[in-house]
PDB file of C-alpha atoms in Angstrom:
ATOM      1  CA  UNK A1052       2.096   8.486 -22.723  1.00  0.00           C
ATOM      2  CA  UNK A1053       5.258   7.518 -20.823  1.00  0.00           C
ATOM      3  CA  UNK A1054       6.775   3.732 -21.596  1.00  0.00           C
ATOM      4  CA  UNK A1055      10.173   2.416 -19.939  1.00  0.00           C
ATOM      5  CA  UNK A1056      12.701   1.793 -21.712  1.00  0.00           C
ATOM      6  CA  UNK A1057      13.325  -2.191 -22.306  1.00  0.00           C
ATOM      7  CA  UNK A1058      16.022  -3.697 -23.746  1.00  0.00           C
ATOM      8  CA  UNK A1059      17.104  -5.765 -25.978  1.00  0.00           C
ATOM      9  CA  UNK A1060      13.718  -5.499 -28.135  1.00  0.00           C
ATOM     10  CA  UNK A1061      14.353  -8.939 -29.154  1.00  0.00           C
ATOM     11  CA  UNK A1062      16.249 -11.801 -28.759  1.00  0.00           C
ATOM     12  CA  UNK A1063      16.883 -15.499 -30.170  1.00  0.00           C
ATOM     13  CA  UNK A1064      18.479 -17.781 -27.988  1.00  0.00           C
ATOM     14  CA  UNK A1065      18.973 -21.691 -27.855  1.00  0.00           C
ATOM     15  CA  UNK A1066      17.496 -24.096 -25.475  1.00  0.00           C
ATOM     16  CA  UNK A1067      18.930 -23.992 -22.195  1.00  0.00           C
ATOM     17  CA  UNK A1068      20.746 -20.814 -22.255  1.00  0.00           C
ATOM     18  CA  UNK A1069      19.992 -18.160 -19.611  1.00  0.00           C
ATOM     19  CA  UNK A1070      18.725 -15.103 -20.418  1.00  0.00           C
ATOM     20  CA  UNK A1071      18.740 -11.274 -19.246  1.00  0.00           C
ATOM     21  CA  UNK A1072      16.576  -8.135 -19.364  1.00  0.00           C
ATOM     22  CA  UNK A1073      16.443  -5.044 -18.189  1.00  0.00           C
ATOM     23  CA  UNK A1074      14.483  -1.652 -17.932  1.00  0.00           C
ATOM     24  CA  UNK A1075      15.030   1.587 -17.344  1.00  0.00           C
ATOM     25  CA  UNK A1076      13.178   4.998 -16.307  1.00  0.00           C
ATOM     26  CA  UNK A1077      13.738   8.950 -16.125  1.00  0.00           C
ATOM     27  CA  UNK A1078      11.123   8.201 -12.774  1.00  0.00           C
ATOM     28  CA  UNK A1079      11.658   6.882  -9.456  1.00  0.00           C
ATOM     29  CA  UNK A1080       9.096   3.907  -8.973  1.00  0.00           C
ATOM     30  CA  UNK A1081       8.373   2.602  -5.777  1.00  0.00           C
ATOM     31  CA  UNK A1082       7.270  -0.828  -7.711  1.00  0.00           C
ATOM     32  CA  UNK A1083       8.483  -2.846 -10.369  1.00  0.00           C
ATOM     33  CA  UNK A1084       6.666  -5.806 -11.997  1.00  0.00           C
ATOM     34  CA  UNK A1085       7.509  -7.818 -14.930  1.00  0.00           C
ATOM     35  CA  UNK A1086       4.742  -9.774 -17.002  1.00  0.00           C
ATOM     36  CA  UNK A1087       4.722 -12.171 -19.801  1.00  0.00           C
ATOM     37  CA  UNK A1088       2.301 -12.378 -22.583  1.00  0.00           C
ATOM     38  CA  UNK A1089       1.321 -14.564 -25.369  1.00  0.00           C
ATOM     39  CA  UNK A1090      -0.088 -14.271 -28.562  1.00  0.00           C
ATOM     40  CA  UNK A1091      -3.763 -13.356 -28.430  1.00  0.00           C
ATOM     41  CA  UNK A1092      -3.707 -13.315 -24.757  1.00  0.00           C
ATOM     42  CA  UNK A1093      -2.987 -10.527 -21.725  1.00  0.00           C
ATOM     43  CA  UNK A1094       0.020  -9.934 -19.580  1.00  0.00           C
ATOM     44  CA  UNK A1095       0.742 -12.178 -17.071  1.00  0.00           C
ATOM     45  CA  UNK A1096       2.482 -11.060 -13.782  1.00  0.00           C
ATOM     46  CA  UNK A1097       5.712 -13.011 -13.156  1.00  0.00           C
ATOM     47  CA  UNK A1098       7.422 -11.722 -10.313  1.00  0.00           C
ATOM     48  CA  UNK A1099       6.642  -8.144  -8.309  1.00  0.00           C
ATOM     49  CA  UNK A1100       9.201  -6.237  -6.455  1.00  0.00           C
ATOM     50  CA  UNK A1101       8.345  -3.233  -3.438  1.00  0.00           C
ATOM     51  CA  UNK A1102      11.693  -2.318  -2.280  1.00  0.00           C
ATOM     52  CA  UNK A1103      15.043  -0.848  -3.670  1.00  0.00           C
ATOM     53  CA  UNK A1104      17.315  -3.651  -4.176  1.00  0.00           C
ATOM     54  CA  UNK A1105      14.746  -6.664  -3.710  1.00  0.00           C
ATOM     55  CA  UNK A1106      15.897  -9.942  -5.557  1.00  0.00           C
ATOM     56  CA  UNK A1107      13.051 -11.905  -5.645  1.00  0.00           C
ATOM     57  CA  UNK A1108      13.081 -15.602  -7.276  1.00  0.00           C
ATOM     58  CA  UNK A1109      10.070 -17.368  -9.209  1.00  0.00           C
ATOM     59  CA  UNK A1110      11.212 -21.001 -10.312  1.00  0.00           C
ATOM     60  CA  UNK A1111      13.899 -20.390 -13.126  1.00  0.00           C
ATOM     61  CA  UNK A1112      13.029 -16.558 -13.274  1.00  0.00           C
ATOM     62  CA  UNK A1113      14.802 -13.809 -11.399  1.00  0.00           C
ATOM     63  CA  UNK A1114      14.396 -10.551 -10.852  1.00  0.00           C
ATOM     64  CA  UNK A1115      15.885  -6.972  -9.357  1.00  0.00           C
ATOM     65  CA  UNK A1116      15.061  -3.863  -7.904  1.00  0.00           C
ATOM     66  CA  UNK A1117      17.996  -1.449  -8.845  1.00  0.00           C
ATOM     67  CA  UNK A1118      18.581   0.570  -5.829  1.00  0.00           C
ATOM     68  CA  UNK A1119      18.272   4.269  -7.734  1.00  0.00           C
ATOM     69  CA  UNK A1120      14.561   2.715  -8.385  1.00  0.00           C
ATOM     70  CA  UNK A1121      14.884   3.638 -11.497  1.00  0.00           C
ATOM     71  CA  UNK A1122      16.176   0.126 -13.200  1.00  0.00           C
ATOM     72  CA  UNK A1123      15.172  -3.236 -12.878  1.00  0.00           C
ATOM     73  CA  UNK A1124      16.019  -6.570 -14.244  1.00  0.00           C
ATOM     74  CA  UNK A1125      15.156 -10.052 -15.237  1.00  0.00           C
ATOM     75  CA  UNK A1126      16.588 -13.365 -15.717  1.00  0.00           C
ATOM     76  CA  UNK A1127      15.510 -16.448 -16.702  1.00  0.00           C
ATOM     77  CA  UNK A1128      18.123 -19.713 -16.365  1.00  0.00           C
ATOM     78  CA  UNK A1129      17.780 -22.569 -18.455  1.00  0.00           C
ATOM     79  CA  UNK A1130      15.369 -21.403 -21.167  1.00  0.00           C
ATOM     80  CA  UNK A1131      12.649 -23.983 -22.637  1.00  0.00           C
ATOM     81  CA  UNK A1132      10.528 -23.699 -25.645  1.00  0.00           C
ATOM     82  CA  UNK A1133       7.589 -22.441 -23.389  1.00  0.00           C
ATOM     83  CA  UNK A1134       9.272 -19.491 -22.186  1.00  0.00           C
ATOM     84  CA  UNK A1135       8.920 -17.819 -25.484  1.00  0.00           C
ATOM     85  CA  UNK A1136       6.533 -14.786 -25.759  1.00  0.00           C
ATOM     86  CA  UNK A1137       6.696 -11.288 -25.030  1.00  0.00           C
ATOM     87  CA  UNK A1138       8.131  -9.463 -21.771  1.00  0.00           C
ATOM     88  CA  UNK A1139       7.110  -6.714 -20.291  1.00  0.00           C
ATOM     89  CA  UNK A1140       8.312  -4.447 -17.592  1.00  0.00           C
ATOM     90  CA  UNK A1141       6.223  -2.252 -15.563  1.00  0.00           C
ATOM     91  CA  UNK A1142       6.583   0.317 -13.284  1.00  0.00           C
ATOM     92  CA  UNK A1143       4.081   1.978 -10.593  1.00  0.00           C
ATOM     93  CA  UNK A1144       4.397   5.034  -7.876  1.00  0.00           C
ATOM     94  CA  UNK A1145       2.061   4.734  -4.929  1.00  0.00           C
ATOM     95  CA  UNK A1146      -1.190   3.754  -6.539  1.00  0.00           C
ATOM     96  CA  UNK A1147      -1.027   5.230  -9.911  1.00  0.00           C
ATOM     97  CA  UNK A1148      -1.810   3.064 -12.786  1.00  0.00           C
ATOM     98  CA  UNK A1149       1.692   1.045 -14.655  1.00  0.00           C
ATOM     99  CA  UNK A1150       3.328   2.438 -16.782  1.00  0.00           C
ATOM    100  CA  UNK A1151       4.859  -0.189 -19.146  1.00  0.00           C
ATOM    101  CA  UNK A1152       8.096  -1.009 -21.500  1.00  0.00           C
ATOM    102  CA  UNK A1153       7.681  -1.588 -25.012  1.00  0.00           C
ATOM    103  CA  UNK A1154       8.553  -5.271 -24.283  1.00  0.00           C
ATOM    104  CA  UNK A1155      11.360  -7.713 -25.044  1.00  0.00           C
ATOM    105  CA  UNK A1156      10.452 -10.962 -27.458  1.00  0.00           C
ATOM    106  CA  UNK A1157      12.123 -13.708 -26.947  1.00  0.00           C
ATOM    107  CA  UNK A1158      12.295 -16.450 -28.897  1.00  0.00           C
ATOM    108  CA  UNK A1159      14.186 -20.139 -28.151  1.00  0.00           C
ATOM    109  CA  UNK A1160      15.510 -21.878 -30.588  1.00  0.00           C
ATOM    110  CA  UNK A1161      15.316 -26.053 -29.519  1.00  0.00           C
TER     111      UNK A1161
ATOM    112  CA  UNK B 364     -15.722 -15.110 -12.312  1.00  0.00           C
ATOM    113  CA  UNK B 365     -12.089 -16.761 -11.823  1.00  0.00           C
ATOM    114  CA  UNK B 366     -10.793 -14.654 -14.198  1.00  0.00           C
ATOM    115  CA  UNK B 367     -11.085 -10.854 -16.059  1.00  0.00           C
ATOM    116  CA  UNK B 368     -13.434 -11.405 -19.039  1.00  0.00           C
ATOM    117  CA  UNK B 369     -13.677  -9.531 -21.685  1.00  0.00           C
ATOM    118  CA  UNK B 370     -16.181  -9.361 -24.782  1.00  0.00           C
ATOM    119  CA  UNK B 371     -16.025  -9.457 -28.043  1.00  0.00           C
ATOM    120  CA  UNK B 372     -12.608 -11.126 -28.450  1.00  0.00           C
ATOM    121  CA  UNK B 373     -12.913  -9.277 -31.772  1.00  0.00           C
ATOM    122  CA  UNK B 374     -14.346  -6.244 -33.161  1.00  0.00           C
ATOM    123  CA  UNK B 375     -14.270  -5.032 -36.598  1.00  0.00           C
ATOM    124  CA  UNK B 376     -16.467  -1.948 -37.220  1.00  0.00           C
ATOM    125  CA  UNK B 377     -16.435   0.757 -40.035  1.00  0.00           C
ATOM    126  CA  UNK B 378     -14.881   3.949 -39.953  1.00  0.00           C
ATOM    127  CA  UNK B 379     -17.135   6.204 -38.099  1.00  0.00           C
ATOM    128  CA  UNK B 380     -19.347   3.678 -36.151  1.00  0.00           C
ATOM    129  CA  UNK B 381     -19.567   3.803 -32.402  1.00  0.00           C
ATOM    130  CA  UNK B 382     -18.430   0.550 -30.550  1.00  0.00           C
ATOM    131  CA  UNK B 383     -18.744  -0.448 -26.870  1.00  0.00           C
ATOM    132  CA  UNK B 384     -16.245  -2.791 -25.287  1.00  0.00           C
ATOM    133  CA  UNK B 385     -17.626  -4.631 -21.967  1.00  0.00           C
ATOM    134  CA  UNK B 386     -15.075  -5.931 -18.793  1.00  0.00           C
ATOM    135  CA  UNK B 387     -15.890  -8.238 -16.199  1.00  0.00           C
ATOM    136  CA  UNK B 388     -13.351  -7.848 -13.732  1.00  0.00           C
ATOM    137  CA  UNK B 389     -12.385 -10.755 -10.984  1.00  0.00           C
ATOM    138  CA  UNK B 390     -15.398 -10.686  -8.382  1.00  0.00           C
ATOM    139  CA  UNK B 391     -14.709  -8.244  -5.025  1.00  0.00           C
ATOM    140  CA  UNK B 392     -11.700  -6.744  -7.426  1.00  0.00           C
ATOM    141  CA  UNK B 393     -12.253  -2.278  -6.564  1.00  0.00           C
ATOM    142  CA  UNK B 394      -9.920  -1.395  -8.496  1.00  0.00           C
ATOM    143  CA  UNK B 395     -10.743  -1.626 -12.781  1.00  0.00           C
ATOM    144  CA  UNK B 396      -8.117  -0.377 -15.643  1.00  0.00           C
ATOM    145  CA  UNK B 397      -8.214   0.171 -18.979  1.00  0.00           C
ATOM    146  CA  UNK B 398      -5.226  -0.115 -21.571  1.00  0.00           C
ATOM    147  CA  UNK B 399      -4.585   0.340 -25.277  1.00  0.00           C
ATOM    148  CA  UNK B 400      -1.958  -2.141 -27.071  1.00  0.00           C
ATOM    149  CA  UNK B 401      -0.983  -1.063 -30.375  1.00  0.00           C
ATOM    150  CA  UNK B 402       1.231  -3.583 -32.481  1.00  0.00           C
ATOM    151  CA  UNK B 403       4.514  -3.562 -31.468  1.00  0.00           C
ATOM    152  CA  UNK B 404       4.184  -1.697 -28.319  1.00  0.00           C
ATOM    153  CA  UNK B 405       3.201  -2.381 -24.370  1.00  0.00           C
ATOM    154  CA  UNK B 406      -0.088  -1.521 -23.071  1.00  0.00           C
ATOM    155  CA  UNK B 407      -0.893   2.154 -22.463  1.00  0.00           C
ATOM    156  CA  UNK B 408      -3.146   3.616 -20.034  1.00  0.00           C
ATOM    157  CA  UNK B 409      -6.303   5.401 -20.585  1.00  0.00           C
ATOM    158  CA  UNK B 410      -8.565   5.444 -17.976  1.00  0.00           C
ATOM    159  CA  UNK B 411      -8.383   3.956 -14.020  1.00  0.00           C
ATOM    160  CA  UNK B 412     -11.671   3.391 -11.712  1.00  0.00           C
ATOM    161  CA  UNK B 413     -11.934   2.920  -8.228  1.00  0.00           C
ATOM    162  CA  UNK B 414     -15.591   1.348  -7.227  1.00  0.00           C
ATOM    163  CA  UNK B 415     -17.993   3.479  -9.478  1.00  0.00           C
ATOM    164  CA  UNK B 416     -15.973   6.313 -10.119  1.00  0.00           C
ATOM    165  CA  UNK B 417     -12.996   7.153 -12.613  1.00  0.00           C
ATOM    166  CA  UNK B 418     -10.274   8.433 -10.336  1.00  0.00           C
ATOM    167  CA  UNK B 419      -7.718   8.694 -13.630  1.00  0.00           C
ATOM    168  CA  UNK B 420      -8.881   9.779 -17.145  1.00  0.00           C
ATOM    169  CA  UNK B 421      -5.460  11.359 -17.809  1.00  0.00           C
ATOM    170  CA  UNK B 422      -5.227   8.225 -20.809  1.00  0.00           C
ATOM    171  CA  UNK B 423      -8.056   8.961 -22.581  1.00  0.00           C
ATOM    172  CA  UNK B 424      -6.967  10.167 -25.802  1.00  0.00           C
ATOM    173  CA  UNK B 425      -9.783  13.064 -26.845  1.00  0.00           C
ATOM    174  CA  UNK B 426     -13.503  13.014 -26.096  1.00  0.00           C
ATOM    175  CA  UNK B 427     -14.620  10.212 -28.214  1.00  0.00           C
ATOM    176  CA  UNK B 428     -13.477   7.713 -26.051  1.00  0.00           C
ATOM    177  CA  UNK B 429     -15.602   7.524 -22.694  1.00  0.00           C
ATOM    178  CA  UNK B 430     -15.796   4.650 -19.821  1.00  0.00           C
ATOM    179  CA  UNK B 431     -18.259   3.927 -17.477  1.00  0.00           C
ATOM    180  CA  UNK B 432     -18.610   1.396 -14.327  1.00  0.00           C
ATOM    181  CA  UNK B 433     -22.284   2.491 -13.009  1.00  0.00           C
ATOM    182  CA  UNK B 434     -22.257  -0.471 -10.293  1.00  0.00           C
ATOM    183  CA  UNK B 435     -18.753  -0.504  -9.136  1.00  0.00           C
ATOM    184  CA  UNK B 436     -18.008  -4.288 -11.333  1.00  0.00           C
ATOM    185  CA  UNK B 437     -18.719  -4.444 -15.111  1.00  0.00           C
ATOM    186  CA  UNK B 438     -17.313  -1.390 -17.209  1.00  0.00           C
ATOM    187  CA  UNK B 439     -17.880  -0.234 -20.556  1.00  0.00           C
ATOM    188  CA  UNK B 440     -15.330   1.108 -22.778  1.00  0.00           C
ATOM    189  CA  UNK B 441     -17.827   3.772 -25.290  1.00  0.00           C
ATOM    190  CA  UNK B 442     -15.874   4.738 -28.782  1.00  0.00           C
ATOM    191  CA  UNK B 443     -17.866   7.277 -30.471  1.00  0.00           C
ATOM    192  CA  UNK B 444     -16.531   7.846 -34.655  1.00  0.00           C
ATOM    193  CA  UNK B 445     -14.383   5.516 -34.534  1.00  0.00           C
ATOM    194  CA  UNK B 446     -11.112   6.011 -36.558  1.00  0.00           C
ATOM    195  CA  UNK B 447      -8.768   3.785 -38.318  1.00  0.00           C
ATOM    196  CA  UNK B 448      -6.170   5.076 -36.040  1.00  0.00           C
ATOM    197  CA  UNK B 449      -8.246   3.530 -33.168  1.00  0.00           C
ATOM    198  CA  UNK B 450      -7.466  -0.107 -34.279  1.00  0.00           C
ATOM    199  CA  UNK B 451      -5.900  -2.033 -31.744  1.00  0.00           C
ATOM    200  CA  UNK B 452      -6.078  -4.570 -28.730  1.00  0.00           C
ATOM    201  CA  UNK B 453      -7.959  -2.897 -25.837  1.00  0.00           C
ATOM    202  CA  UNK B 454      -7.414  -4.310 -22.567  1.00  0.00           C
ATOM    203  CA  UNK B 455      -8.777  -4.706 -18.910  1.00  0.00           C
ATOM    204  CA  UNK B 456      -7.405  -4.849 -15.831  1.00  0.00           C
ATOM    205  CA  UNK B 457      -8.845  -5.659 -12.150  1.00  0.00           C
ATOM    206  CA  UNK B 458      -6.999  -5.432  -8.797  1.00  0.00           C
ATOM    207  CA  UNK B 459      -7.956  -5.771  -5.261  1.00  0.00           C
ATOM    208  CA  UNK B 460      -6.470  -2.318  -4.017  1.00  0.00           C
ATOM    209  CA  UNK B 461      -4.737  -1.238  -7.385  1.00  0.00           C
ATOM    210  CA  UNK B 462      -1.361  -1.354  -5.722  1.00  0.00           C
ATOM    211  CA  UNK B 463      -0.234  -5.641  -5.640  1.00  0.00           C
ATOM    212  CA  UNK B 464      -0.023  -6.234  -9.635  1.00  0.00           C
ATOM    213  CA  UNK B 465      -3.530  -6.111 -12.183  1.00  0.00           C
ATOM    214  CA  UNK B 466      -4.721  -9.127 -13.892  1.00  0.00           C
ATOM    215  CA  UNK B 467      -5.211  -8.835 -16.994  1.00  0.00           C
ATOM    216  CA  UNK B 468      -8.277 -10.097 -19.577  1.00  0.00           C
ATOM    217  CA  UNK B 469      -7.361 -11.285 -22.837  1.00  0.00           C
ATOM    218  CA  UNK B 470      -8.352  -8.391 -24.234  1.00  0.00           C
ATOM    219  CA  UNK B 471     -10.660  -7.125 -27.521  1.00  0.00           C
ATOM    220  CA  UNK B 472      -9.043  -6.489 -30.514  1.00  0.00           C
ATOM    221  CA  UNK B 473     -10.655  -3.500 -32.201  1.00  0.00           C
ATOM    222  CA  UNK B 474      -9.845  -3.032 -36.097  1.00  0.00           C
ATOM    223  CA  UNK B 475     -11.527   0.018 -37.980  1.00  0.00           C
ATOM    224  CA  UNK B 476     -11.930  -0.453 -41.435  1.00  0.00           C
TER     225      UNK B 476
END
């Protein structure tokens, strides 16, 4: 099936550095969302965008619509241990099901 | 419930058996999806119902793999012969009109030995 394409695949950081994200797609999408999951768990949503351009804030997360609607970003500022895990993108037109990325894992070094 | 449940957590099964995988989405939630995680990747989509009836089965990957949600809340996912290839962390999705996000169960983690 169709995945985005997420980069980086991985990353190590240290405590308190900020961190960025980003997926692409051939597709338009008329939403982006990016989720967050944990070992043995599901994806959690984070932040959902619905417009071309949209910058939309969640705490120390944020996150972009790119206005071609094919790209979309996120950024997290001040990383803490609990912000490691996996991220995933996700993509949607109209009211067909997401299409995901293959994920970025992060990991923060204290 | 408060949340999407899903049971078992885990399910190992031999090469061949049939299996059935059971969601509980969030109460009043229409909308009910299923994905497959394999290691290593992000979810991928098999099938997508709306109330009772499958409106996506564009996912599914061949005939042995079947869904049903006869009263419009709990689904089933059916796999008939199951495969080693098969192994991997199904999950379920529920949304109120399939457009504002999914959440997500913790999912069943299938392994075919």
């Amino acid at each position: 099936g169709q995945q985005l394409n997420q980069s980086p695949q991985s990353m190590f950081i240290q405590e308190g550095e900020d961190v960025s994200m980003n997926c692409t797609s051939s597709s338009i999408f008329n939403t982006w969302l990016w989720y967050k999951q944990d070992p043995g768990e599901g994806p959690v949503l984070l932040i959902a965008l619905y417009k071309a351009g949209e910058l939309t804030s969640n705490g120390r997360l944020t996150a972009q619509f790119g206005i071609t609607r094919k790209d979309s970003f996120l950024n997290i500022s001040a990383s803490i241990p609990s912000d490691v895990g996996i991220y995933f993108c996700a993509g949607q037109s109209g009211n067909t099901p997401l299409v995901f990325g293959k994920g970025t894992r992060l990991s923060v070094i204290a | 419930g408060a949340g999407v449940s899903q049971t078992p957590s885990n399910k190992v099964t031999e090469k061949g058996k049939y299996v059935e995988l059971r969601c509980d989405p969030i109460s009043g939630h229409t909308a009910l999806y299923w994905y497959r995680q394999s290691l290593g990747q992000g979810p991928e989509f098999l099938i997508y119902f709306q109330g009772t009836g499958a409106a996506d089965d564009s996912g599914l990957p061949n005939d042995r793999f079947f869904a049903v949600r006869p009263e419009g809340s709990v689904s089933t996912l059916k796999i008939q012969r199951t495969e080693r290839g098969d192994s991997a962390v199904y999950l379920c999705a529920s949304s109120l009109s399939g457009v504002y996000g999914y959440t997500f169960g913790s999912g069943t983690r299938l392994t075919v030995v």
